[in-house]
CSV table of C-alpha atoms in Angstrom, one decimal:
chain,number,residue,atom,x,y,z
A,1,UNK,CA,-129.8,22.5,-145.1
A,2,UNK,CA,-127.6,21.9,-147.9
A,3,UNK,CA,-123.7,21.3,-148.0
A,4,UNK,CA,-121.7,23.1,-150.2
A,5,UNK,CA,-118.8,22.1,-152.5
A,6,UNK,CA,-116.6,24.6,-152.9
A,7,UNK,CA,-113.6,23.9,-154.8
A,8,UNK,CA,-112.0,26.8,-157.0
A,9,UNK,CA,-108.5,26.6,-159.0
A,10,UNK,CA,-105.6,28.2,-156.9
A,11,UNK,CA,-102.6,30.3,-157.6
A,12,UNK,CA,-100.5,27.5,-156.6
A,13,UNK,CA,-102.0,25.1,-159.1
A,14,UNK,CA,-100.9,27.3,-161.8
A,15,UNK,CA,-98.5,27.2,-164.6
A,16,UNK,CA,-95.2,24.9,-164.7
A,17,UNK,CA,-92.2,25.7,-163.1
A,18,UNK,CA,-89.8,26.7,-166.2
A,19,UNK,CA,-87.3,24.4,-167.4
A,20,UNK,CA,-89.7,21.8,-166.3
A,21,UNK,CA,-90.1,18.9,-168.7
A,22,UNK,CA,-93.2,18.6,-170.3
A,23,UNK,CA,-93.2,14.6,-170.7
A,24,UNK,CA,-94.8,14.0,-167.0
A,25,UNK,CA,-94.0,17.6,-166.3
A,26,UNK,CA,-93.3,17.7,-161.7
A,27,UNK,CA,-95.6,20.4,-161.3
A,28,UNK,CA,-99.0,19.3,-162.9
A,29,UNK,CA,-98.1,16.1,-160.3
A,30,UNK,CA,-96.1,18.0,-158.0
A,31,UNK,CA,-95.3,15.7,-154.9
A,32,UNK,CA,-97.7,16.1,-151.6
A,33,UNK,CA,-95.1,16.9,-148.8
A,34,UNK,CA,-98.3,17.8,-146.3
A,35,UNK,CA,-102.1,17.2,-145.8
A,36,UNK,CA,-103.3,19.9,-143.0
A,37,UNK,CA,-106.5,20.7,-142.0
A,38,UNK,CA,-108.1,23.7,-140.9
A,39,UNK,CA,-111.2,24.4,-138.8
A,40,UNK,CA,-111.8,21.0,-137.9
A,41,UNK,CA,-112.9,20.5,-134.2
A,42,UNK,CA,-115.8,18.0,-134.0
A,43,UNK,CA,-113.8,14.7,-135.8
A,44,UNK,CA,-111.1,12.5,-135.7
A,45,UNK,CA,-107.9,14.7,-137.9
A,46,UNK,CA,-106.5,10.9,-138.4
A,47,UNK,CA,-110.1,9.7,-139.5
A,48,UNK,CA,-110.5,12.3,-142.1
A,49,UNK,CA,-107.1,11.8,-143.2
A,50,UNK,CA,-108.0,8.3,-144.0
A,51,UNK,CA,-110.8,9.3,-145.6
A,52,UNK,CA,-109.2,10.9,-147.9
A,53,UNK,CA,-106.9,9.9,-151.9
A,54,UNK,CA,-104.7,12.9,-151.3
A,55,UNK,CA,-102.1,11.4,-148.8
A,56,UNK,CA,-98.1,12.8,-148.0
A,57,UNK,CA,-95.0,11.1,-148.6
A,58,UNK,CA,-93.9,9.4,-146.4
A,59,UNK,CA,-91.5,6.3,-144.7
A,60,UNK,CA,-92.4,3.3,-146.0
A,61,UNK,CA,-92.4,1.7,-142.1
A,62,UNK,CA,-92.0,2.8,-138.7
A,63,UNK,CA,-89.0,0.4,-138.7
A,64,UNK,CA,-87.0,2.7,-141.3
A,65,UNK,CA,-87.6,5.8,-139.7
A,66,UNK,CA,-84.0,6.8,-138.9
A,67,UNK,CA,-83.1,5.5,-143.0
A,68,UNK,CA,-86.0,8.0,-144.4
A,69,UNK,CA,-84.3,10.9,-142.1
A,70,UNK,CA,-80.8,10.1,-144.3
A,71,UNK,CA,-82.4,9.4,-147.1
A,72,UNK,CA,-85.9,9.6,-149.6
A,73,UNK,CA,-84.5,6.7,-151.8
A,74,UNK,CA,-87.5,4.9,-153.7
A,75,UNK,CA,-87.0,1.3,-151.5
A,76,UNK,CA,-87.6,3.8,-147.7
A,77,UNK,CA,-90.0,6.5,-149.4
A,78,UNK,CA,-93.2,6.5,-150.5
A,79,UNK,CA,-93.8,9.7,-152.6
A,80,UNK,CA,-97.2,10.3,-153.5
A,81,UNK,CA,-98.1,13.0,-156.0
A,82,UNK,CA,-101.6,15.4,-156.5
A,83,UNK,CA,-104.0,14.1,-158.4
A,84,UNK,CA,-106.2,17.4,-159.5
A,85,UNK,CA,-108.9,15.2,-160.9
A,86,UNK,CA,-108.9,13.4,-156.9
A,87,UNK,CA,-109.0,16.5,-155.1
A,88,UNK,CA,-112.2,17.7,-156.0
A,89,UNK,CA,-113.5,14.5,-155.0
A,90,UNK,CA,-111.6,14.7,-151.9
A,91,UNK,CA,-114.0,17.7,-151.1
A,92,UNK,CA,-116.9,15.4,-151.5
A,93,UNK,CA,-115.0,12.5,-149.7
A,94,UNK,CA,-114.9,15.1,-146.5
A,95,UNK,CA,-118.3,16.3,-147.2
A,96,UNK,CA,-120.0,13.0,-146.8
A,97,UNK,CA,-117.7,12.1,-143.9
A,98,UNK,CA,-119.3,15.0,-142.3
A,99,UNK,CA,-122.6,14.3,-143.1
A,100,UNK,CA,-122.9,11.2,-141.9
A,101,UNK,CA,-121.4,12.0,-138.3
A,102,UNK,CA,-124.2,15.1,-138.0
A,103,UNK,CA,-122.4,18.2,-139.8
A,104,UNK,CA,-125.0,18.7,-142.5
A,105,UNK,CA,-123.7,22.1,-143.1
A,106,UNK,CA,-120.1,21.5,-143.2
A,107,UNK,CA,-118.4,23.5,-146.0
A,108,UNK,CA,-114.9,22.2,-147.1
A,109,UNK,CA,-112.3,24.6,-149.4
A,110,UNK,CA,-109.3,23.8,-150.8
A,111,UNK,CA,-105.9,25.3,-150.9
A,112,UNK,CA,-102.9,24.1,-152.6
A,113,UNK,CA,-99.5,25.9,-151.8
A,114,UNK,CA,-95.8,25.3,-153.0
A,115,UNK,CA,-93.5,23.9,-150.6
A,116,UNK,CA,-90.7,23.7,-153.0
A,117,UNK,CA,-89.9,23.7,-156.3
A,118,UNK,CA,-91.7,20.9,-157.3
A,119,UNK,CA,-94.0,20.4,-153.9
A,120,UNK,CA,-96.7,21.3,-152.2
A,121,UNK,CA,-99.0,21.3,-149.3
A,122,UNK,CA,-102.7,20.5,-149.5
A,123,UNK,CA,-104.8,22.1,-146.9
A,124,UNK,CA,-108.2,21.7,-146.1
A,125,UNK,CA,-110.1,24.5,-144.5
A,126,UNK,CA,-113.6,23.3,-143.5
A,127,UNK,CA,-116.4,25.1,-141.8
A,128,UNK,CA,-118.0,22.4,-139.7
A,129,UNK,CA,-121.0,24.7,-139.1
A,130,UNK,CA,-123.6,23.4,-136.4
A,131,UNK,CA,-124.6,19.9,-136.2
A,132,UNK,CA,-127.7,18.0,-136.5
A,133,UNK,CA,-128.8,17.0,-133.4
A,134,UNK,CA,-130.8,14.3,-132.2
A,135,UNK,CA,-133.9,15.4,-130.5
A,136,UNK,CA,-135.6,11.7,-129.2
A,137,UNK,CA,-134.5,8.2,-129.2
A,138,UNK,CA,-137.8,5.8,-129.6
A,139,UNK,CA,-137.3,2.1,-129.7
A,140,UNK,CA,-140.8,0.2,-130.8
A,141,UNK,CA,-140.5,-2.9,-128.4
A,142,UNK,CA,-144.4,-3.8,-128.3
A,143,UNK,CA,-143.7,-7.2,-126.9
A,144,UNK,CA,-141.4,-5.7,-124.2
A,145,UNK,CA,-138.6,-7.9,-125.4
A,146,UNK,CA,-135.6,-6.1,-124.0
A,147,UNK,CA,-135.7,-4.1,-120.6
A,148,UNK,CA,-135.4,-0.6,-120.5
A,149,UNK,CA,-131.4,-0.9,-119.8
A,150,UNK,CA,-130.8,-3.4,-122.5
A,151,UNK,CA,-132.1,-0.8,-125.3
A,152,UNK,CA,-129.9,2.1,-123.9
A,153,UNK,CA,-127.3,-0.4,-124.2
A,154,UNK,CA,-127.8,-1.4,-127.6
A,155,UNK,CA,-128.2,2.2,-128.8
A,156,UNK,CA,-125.5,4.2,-128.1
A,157,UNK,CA,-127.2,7.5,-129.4
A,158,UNK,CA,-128.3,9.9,-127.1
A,159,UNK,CA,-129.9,13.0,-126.9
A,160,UNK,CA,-128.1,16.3,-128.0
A,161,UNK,CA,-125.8,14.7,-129.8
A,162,UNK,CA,-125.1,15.2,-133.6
A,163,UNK,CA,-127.1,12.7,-135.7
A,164,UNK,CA,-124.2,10.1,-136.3
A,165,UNK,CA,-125.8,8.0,-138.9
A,166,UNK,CA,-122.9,5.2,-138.3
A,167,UNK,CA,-124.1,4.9,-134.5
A,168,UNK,CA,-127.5,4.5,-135.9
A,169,UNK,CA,-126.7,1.7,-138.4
A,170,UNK,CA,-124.9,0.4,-135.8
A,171,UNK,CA,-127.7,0.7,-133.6
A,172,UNK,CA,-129.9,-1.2,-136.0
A,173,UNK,CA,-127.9,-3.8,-136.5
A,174,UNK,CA,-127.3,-4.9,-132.5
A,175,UNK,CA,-131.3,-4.5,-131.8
A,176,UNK,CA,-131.9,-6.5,-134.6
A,177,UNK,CA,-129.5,-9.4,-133.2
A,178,UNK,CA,-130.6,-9.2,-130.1
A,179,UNK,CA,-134.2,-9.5,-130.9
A,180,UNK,CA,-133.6,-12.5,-133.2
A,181,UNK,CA,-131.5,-14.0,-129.9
């Protein structure tokens, strides 16, 4: 199966708002007020967000909560802008994430609307599709090094779940301490 990249240009990312300067003009950088996603049900919504350039404004610090409700001055607010050369690679950012937990199918979209005059929301609508699932866990152990209870241990992938290739790495690399203990 293949994953698909699917980003196409959007209303939203349109022309400039008029009397908007065209030195750094606000809306070819309009300011990210929101990052949603939609359609995601198998991941972590804080783990993709991570994954991701496009981030919100936001407070500076938990600490200066109640200042950022009063006020968005520059020493309490961290405004972050769209990039439309980073969102495309955003796509592929959520795209591999996918992948590499089991959603070889996942499709991920892109949609860009104005939240004010010169804001907007990024949303990401995915289809996470059906998962690749592991069918048999085999551990070669021909000198019968570790019991039985020791290799289920150490490899924390199981049957019928989605072929997490960070549980396998991870799997690798604890079997191959153990067997050099």
């Amino acid at each position: 199966s293949a994953a698909v990249l699917t980003v196409r240009p959007l209303a939203a990312q349109g022309r400039p708002a008029s009397g908007a300067r065209a030195d750094g003009d606000q809306m070819e950088r309009p300011e990210v007020r929101a990052v949603e996603f939609r359609g995601v049900r198998s991941v972590s919504r804080g783990d993709l967000q991570d994954a991701l350039a496009t981030q919100p404004s936001s407070c500076v610090s938990l600490v200066l909560r109640p200042v950022c409700a009063v006020t968005r001055a520059g020493w309490v607010w961290d405004e972050r802008y769209l990039d439309r050369e980073e969102l495309p690679r955003d796509v592929i950012r959520l795209l591999a994430f996918y992948y590499r937990r089991g959603w070889r199918d996942a499709q991920v979209d892109t949609l860009v609307t104005r939240e004010a005059r010169e804001a907007v929301k990024v949303t990401f609508v995915v289809r996470e599709g059906r998962p690749t699932t592991v069918r048999q866990v085999l551990v070669a152990d021909p000198l019968n090094t570790l019991s039985p209870r020791d290799r289920r241990r150490l490899v924390r992938i199981r049957c019928g779940e989605p072929l997490d290739l960070l549980k396998l790495d991870s799997a690798v690399a604890r079997l191959r301490e153990a067997y050099w203990e």
